[in-house]
Short mmCIF file of C-alpha atoms in Angstrom, two decimals:
data_model
loop_
_atom_site.label_atom_id
_atom_site.label_comp_id
_atom_site.label_asym_id
_atom_site.label_seq_id
_atom_site.Cartn_x
_atom_site.Cartn_y
_atom_site.Cartn_z
CA MET A 1 38.62 117.41 116.96
CA ILE A 2 36.48 118.86 114.12
CA ALA A 3 38.82 121.95 114.11
CA ILE A 4 41.86 119.90 113.62
CA LEU A 5 40.51 117.49 111.17
CA GLY A 6 39.28 120.65 109.25
CA LEU A 7 42.65 122.24 109.24
CA LEU A 8 44.07 119.13 107.96
CA VAL A 9 41.38 119.09 105.20
CA GLY A 10 42.09 122.57 104.31
CA ALA A 11 45.82 122.14 104.19
CA ILE A 12 45.48 118.87 102.13
CA LEU A 13 42.83 120.78 99.55
CA GLY A 14 45.39 123.66 99.29
CA LEU A 15 48.28 121.39 98.44
CA LEU A 16 46.09 119.44 95.92
CA LEU A 17 44.48 122.46 94.29
CA GLU A 18 47.46 124.86 94.10
CA PRO A 19 45.36 127.90 93.48
CA GLU A 20 46.34 131.25 92.36
CA VAL A 21 45.82 134.05 94.90
CA PRO A 22 44.31 136.90 92.98
CA GLY A 23 46.47 139.77 92.75
CA ALA A 24 43.85 142.09 94.71
CA LEU A 25 43.76 139.79 97.65
CA GLN A 26 47.60 139.15 97.81
CA PRO A 27 48.39 141.69 100.30
CA TYR A 28 45.71 140.56 102.78
CA LEU A 29 45.76 136.89 102.72
CA PRO A 30 48.80 136.76 105.34
CA ILE A 31 47.19 139.14 107.78
CA ALA A 32 43.79 137.32 107.59
CA VAL A 33 45.73 134.01 108.14
CA VAL A 34 47.33 135.45 111.31
CA ALA A 35 44.04 136.90 112.21
CA ALA A 36 42.56 133.56 111.90
CA LEU A 37 45.22 131.70 114.17
CA ASP A 38 44.56 134.52 116.86
CA ALA A 39 41.11 133.81 116.78
CA LEU A 40 41.64 130.11 116.83
CA PHE A 41 44.20 130.36 119.90
CA GLY A 42 41.52 132.64 121.50
CA GLY A 43 38.85 130.04 120.88
CA LEU A 44 41.05 127.15 122.74
CA ARG A 45 41.73 129.58 125.65
CA ALA A 46 37.81 130.42 126.00
CA LEU A 47 37.48 126.67 125.97
CA LEU A 48 39.63 125.86 128.74
CA ASP A 49 38.02 129.14 130.72
CA GLY A 50 35.00 127.44 130.23
CA THR A 51 33.47 130.45 128.45
CA PHE A 52 33.59 128.99 124.79
CA ASP A 53 30.70 129.74 122.71
CA ASP A 54 30.37 128.56 119.36
CA ARG A 55 28.53 131.61 117.89
CA VAL A 56 31.10 133.96 119.61
CA PHE A 57 33.74 131.97 118.00
CA ILE A 58 32.53 131.92 114.55
CA VAL A 59 31.72 135.72 114.77
CA SER A 60 34.93 136.62 116.29
CA PHE A 61 36.97 134.47 113.99
CA LEU A 62 35.19 136.20 110.95
CA SER A 63 35.59 139.50 112.16
CA ASN A 64 38.89 139.28 113.06
CA VAL A 65 39.89 138.35 109.52
CA VAL A 66 37.58 141.09 108.06
CA ILE A 67 39.12 143.90 110.21
CA ALA A 68 42.65 142.82 110.08
CA ALA A 69 42.11 142.84 106.06
CA VAL A 70 40.40 146.45 106.22
CA ILE A 71 43.03 147.77 108.32
CA VAL A 72 45.81 146.79 105.72
CA PHE A 73 43.25 147.88 102.99
CA LEU A 74 43.06 151.32 104.73
CA GLY A 75 46.79 151.73 105.40
CA ASP A 76 47.36 150.83 101.76
CA GLN A 77 45.15 153.54 100.94
CA LEU A 78 46.64 156.07 103.10
CA GLY A 79 50.36 154.86 101.83
CA VAL A 80 51.36 153.21 105.28
CA GLY A 81 50.28 149.85 104.33
CA THR A 82 53.62 148.14 104.88
CA GLN A 83 53.91 149.87 108.19
CA LEU A 84 50.42 149.10 109.21
CA SER A 85 50.44 145.27 108.26
CA THR A 86 53.72 145.18 110.32
CA ALA A 87 51.61 146.78 113.33
CA VAL A 88 48.58 144.23 112.97
CA VAL A 89 51.30 141.32 112.82
CA VAL A 90 52.61 142.71 115.93
CA VAL A 91 49.51 143.14 117.86
CA LEU A 92 48.21 139.87 116.80
CA GLY A 93 51.42 137.96 117.57
CA ILE A 94 51.44 139.23 120.96
CA ARG A 95 47.73 138.27 121.70
CA ILE A 96 48.78 134.76 120.17
CA PHE A 97 51.52 134.46 122.84
CA SER A 98 49.43 135.64 125.62
CA ASN A 99 46.42 133.34 124.69
CA ALA A 100 49.26 130.48 124.18
CA ALA A 101 50.39 131.36 127.76
CA ALA A 102 46.94 131.20 129.23
CA ILE A 103 46.52 127.74 127.70
CA ARG A 104 49.61 126.45 128.71
CA ARG A 105 48.83 127.41 132.50
CA HIS A 106 45.40 125.69 132.19
CA LEU A 107 47.06 122.58 130.80
CA PHE A 108 50.41 122.30 132.72
CA ARG A 109 49.86 124.85 135.70
CA ALA A 110 53.01 126.15 134.72
CA MET B 1 37.15 140.16 118.70
CA THR B 2 37.97 136.82 120.33
CA ALA B 3 35.78 134.47 122.38
CA GLU B 4 37.91 135.21 125.37
CA GLY B 5 36.41 136.88 128.05
CA THR B 6 33.05 136.56 126.61
CA PRO B 7 30.17 135.39 128.83
CA PRO B 8 28.92 132.00 127.80
CA ALA B 9 25.62 132.36 125.81
CA GLY B 10 23.84 129.59 127.28
CA GLY B 11 21.22 127.43 126.28
CA GLU B 12 22.55 127.37 122.82
CA ASP B 13 24.72 124.42 123.05
CA ALA B 14 24.89 122.06 126.28
CA THR B 15 28.35 120.89 125.71
CA THR B 16 29.87 124.04 127.10
CA PRO B 17 30.66 122.71 130.83
CA VAL B 18 31.04 124.54 134.14
CA PRO B 19 34.83 125.44 134.30
CA ASP B 20 36.85 122.88 136.24
CA ARG B 21 39.81 124.54 137.45
CA THR B 22 42.19 121.81 138.10
CA VAL B 23 44.87 120.37 135.56
CA GLY B 24 42.90 117.08 135.07
CA GLY B 25 39.67 119.38 134.76
CA SER B 26 41.42 121.23 131.77
CA TRP B 27 42.47 118.02 129.96
CA ARG B 28 39.19 116.63 130.50
CA THR B 29 37.63 119.86 128.84
CA LEU B 30 39.89 119.35 125.98
CA GLY B 31 39.07 115.81 125.57
CA ARG B 32 35.43 116.53 125.38
CA ALA B 33 35.81 119.18 122.94
CA LEU B 34 38.02 116.92 120.73
CA ALA B 35 35.27 114.18 120.64
CA PRO B 36 33.40 114.80 117.21
CA ARG B 37 29.59 115.72 117.41
CA ALA B 38 27.59 116.27 114.38
CA THR B 39 25.97 119.70 115.69
CA LYS B 40 25.36 122.62 113.44
CA ALA B 41 28.03 124.92 115.23
CA GLN B 42 30.48 122.26 115.09
CA LEU B 43 29.98 122.10 111.42
CA ALA B 44 30.61 125.82 111.40
CA VAL B 45 33.72 125.67 113.36
CA GLY B 46 35.08 122.83 111.32
CA LEU B 47 34.04 124.80 108.10
CA LEU B 48 36.36 127.77 109.36
CA ALA B 49 39.30 125.34 110.19
CA VAL B 50 39.27 123.95 106.64
CA LEU B 51 39.06 127.72 105.38
CA LEU B 52 41.95 128.49 107.73
CA GLY B 53 44.02 125.31 106.70
CA PHE B 54 43.37 126.22 103.23
CA ALA B 55 44.45 129.79 103.45
CA LEU B 56 47.78 128.97 105.52
CA VAL B 57 48.91 126.64 102.92
CA VAL B 58 48.07 128.93 99.88
CA GLN B 59 49.68 131.51 101.54
CA VAL B 60 52.93 129.44 102.30
CA GLN B 61 53.07 128.20 98.66
CA GLN B 62 52.48 131.71 97.27
CA ASN B 63 55.21 133.16 99.56
CA ARG B 64 57.41 130.22 98.20
CA ASP B 65 56.62 130.74 94.61
CA GLU B 66 56.38 134.37 93.94
CA GLY B 67 59.37 137.02 94.43
CA LEU B 68 58.08 140.45 92.97
CA ALA B 69 54.64 139.66 92.43
CA THR B 70 53.51 139.84 96.32
CA LEU B 71 55.72 143.13 96.94
CA ARG B 72 53.77 146.70 97.44
CA GLN B 73 53.96 149.30 94.90
CA ASP B 74 56.48 151.37 97.03
CA GLU B 75 58.70 148.24 97.54
CA LEU B 76 58.60 147.73 93.85
CA VAL B 77 59.67 151.20 93.07
CA ARG B 78 62.52 151.08 95.58
CA ILE B 79 63.75 147.95 93.75
CA LEU B 80 63.28 149.64 90.55
CA ASP B 81 65.39 152.47 91.89
CA GLU B 82 68.12 150.40 93.12
CA VAL B 83 68.36 148.37 89.88
CA THR B 84 68.34 151.42 87.85
CA GLN B 85 71.15 153.09 90.15
CA ARG B 86 72.89 149.69 89.93
CA GLY B 87 72.93 149.84 86.32
CA GLU B 88 74.17 153.13 85.69
CA GLU B 89 77.08 152.30 88.31
CA LEU B 90 77.83 149.28 86.13
CA GLU B 91 77.67 151.29 82.73
CA SER B 92 79.94 153.97 84.04
CA GLU B 93 82.38 151.22 85.31
CA VAL B 94 82.16 149.72 81.69
CA ALA B 95 82.99 153.08 80.33
CA THR B 96 85.96 153.50 82.50
CA LEU B 97 87.24 150.00 81.45
CA ARG B 98 86.76 150.47 77.81
CA ALA B 99 89.03 153.67 78.39
CA GLN B 100 91.35 151.79 80.20
CA ARG B 101 91.54 148.61 77.49
CA ALA B 102 91.95 151.20 74.79
CA GLU B 103 94.87 153.16 76.45
CA LEU B 104 96.45 149.72 77.16
CA VAL B 105 96.10 148.58 73.46
CA THR B 106 97.80 152.03 72.54
CA GLY B 107 100.42 151.60 74.71
CA THR B 108 101.22 147.89 73.72
CA ASP B 109 101.34 149.09 69.98
CA THR B 110 103.78 151.97 71.11
CA GLU B 111 105.86 149.33 73.07
CA LEU B 112 105.67 146.60 70.23
CA ALA B 113 107.23 149.37 67.88
CA ALA B 114 109.67 150.27 70.44
CA ARG B 115 110.81 146.51 70.76
CA GLU B 116 110.75 145.92 67.44
CA ALA B 117 113.38 149.00 66.64
CA ALA B 118 115.48 147.82 69.51
CA GLN B 119 115.76 144.48 68.11
CA GLU B 120 116.60 145.88 64.82
CA ARG B 121 119.08 147.86 66.09
CA ALA B 122 120.46 145.05 68.47
CA ARG B 123 120.95 142.79 65.27
CA VAL B 124 122.69 145.36 63.45
CA GLN B 125 124.98 146.32 66.11
CA GLY B 126 125.70 142.65 67.08
CA ILE B 127 126.85 141.85 63.64
CA LEU B 128 129.21 145.22 63.55
CA ALA B 129 130.62 144.35 66.87
CA GLY B 130 131.12 140.79 66.29
CA ARG B 131 128.70 139.41 68.75
CA LEU B 132 126.45 137.53 66.20
CA PRO B 133 127.42 135.32 63.60
CA ALA B 134 126.39 136.50 60.13
CA VAL B 135 125.94 135.47 56.58
CA GLY B 136 126.08 136.96 53.20
CA PRO B 137 128.14 137.16 50.03
CA GLY B 138 131.63 137.91 50.35
CA VAL B 139 135.25 136.31 49.75
CA HIS B 140 137.18 133.33 50.98
CA ILE B 141 140.94 134.22 51.29
CA THR B 142 143.43 131.85 51.98
CA LEU B 143 147.13 133.06 52.60
CA GLY B 144 149.64 130.08 52.79
CA VAL B 145 153.16 130.32 53.96
CA THR B 146 156.22 128.65 52.02
CA GLU B 147 159.50 129.75 54.14
CA ARG B 148 158.95 132.99 55.77
CA PRO B 149 156.32 133.74 57.92
CA ILE B 150 153.90 136.51 57.35
CA PRO B 151 154.40 139.48 59.52
CA PRO B 152 151.66 140.83 61.47
CA LEU B 153 151.58 144.21 59.62
CA THR B 154 150.83 142.32 56.47
CA LEU B 155 148.04 140.56 57.85
CA TYR B 156 146.85 143.69 59.45
CA ASN B 157 147.16 145.29 55.97
CA VAL B 158 145.01 142.68 54.69
CA LEU B 159 142.20 143.52 57.40
CA GLU B 160 142.46 147.44 56.59
CA GLU B 161 142.32 146.68 52.73
CA LEU B 162 139.17 144.53 53.69
CA ARG B 163 137.48 147.31 55.62
CA ASN B 164 138.41 149.92 53.02
CA ALA B 165 136.48 147.76 50.38
CA GLY B 166 133.33 147.68 52.89
CA ALA B 167 133.75 144.63 54.59
CA GLU B 168 130.98 144.08 57.16
CA ALA B 169 132.00 141.03 59.27
CA VAL B 170 135.49 139.58 59.01
CA GLN B 171 137.05 136.33 60.62
CA VAL B 172 140.40 134.92 60.29
CA ASN B 173 140.67 131.18 61.28
CA ASP B 174 138.45 131.21 64.23
CA VAL B 175 138.77 134.73 65.27
CA ARG B 176 136.32 137.38 64.61
CA LEU B 177 137.77 140.68 63.69
CA THR B 178 136.23 143.84 64.87
CA ALA B 179 137.08 147.43 65.14
CA SER B 180 139.38 146.94 67.97
CA SER B 181 141.22 143.68 66.26
CA TYR B 182 145.11 143.94 66.14
CA PHE B 183 147.95 141.46 65.04
CA VAL B 184 151.12 141.32 66.85
CA GLU B 185 154.20 138.92 66.90
CA GLY B 186 153.99 136.46 69.85
CA PRO B 187 157.08 134.76 71.32
CA GLU B 188 158.61 132.25 68.82
CA ARG B 189 157.20 134.41 65.96
CA VAL B 190 153.86 133.09 66.26
CA VAL B 191 151.14 135.62 65.21
CA LEU B 192 148.31 136.85 67.49
CA ALA B 193 145.06 138.12 66.75
CA ASP B 194 143.45 139.81 69.55
CA GLY B 195 145.39 137.99 71.87
CA ARG B 196 144.84 134.45 70.52
CA THR B 197 147.42 132.54 68.30
CA ILE B 198 146.47 131.99 65.11
CA GLU B 199 148.37 129.45 62.73
CA PRO B 200 148.89 129.34 58.98
CA PRO B 201 147.51 128.96 56.66
CA TYR B 202 145.29 131.92 57.41
CA ARG B 203 141.82 131.58 56.14
CA TRP B 204 139.87 134.59 55.99
CA ARG B 205 136.31 135.01 55.60
CA ALA B 206 135.01 138.50 54.85
CA ILE B 207 131.03 139.43 54.12
CA GLY B 208 130.71 142.51 51.79
CA ASP B 209 130.35 143.17 48.11
CA PRO B 210 132.76 140.41 46.41
CA SER B 211 133.85 141.97 43.59
CA THR B 212 134.87 145.35 45.46
CA MET B 213 136.57 143.28 47.95
CA ALA B 214 138.36 140.99 45.51
CA SER B 215 139.67 143.74 43.01
CA ALA B 216 140.83 145.87 46.27
CA LEU B 217 142.84 143.02 47.40
CA GLN B 218 144.38 142.20 43.99
CA ILE B 219 145.50 145.60 42.86
CA PRO B 220 149.15 145.78 42.29
CA GLY B 221 150.96 146.85 45.19
CA GLY B 222 147.93 146.17 47.43
CA ALA B 223 147.57 143.63 50.57
CA MET B 224 147.89 140.45 48.29
CA ALA B 225 150.91 141.64 46.34
CA GLN B 226 152.40 142.36 49.93
CA VAL B 227 151.81 138.79 51.22
CA ARG B 228 153.30 137.59 48.11
CA GLY B 229 156.12 139.88 48.44
CA VAL B 230 157.26 137.97 51.76
CA GLY B 231 156.83 134.86 50.15
CA GLY B 232 153.28 133.91 50.78
CA THR B 233 150.46 132.01 48.62
CA THR B 234 147.47 133.80 48.02
CA THR B 235 144.01 132.86 46.95
CA VAL B 236 141.16 134.96 46.64
CA THR B 237 137.45 133.20 46.02
CA GLU B 238 134.43 135.11 45.44
CA MET B 239 131.47 133.44 47.20
CA GLU B 240 127.64 133.68 46.86
CA GLU B 241 127.39 132.74 50.53
CA VAL B 242 129.92 133.26 53.13
CA GLU B 243 129.26 132.08 56.70
CA VAL B 244 131.26 134.31 59.72
CA THR B 245 130.64 131.78 62.63
CA ALA B 246 133.17 133.25 65.16
CA THR B 247 131.66 135.76 67.84
CA ARG B 248 133.14 137.78 70.51
CA GLU B 249 131.33 139.35 73.33
CA PRO B 250 131.85 143.19 73.31
CA VAL B 251 133.66 144.64 76.32
CA THR B 252 131.69 147.08 78.18
CA PRO B 253 133.23 150.53 78.10
CA GLN B 254 135.13 151.24 81.61
CA PHE B 255 135.69 154.94 80.95
CA ALA B 256 133.58 156.34 77.88
CA THR B 257 130.00 156.96 78.62
CA PRO B 258 127.55 158.42 75.92
CA VAL B 259 127.26 162.18 75.51
CA PRO B 260 123.61 163.12 76.84
CA PRO B 261 121.35 164.19 74.02
CA PRO B 262 121.11 167.71 73.84
CA GLU B 263 118.33 169.46 75.75
CA GLY B 264 115.16 170.50 74.26
#
């Protein structure tokens, strides 16, 4: 519940404040968002598996975001930023899908 | 990286239940998790969720607003290259089209001059061939008949006299006289000019130098004297403006063709 509330509050804050993303962060924000979404789905799956732990969730959430951003940053420095961010999005997308499938099996047995 | 597959760290939070492996159990787990509880961990999760929602919305808005600003350097370079190339293509197209336009303008000028020359020629030749009505200074001649008709040869002499005096357009009654005109005697002594009957009095209109034509006609033993010799009456009037209104369509030559211009 608190997670859904938090998402809504964050979205409303973003809509109201309409902040400018600093130029240095611009390539990393989308990747960070995708990584956070992956962590969220992972957390939900762990909850249903009965292995959910707050500390693990928080750490995995933050580390996911940071590692994704660092990978893209590294890619930018190496000159393969575009390709590497594509790779990160693909991997995280696959994980989101597999987590979503596990959640679905828990809730609907299908 | 995720909580998936991580063993529960027991003792921290007692809300994590023993897994219930049925559908109902899964829903119950979800329900329990949804129930708000004011623990430190829940607060942290909520904070992260706020952060995620915020970042999500910001990124979506950013993506909607910004065009080039979010692109990487190599993408910008590629776009710049494309734009530059496109610009060069368009510039060369402009040059080509300018050249074409200049060509067309010159062509139009030449064509215009040619057309004007052709129109001028058509005017001159139209007057000479009797195709166009004409106006200008000239003379009116009226040949009246008293008792004897005027023979065609005498009328022809009048025409010849006018030509010699430089008449450019001649009309008798309503027949335009041209280079191929003739007078013959028709049945019952009617005079035909170019195949058309003309009745006395013969009213001539000739465009040319009025005084030259008048004096040429009036010289002793000339055309007017001949007419008077066969009993006709003559009137010659010099006019400032004579209108030759009768026209005739020139016949297309059937046998004669122009000699081709000499080669070279």
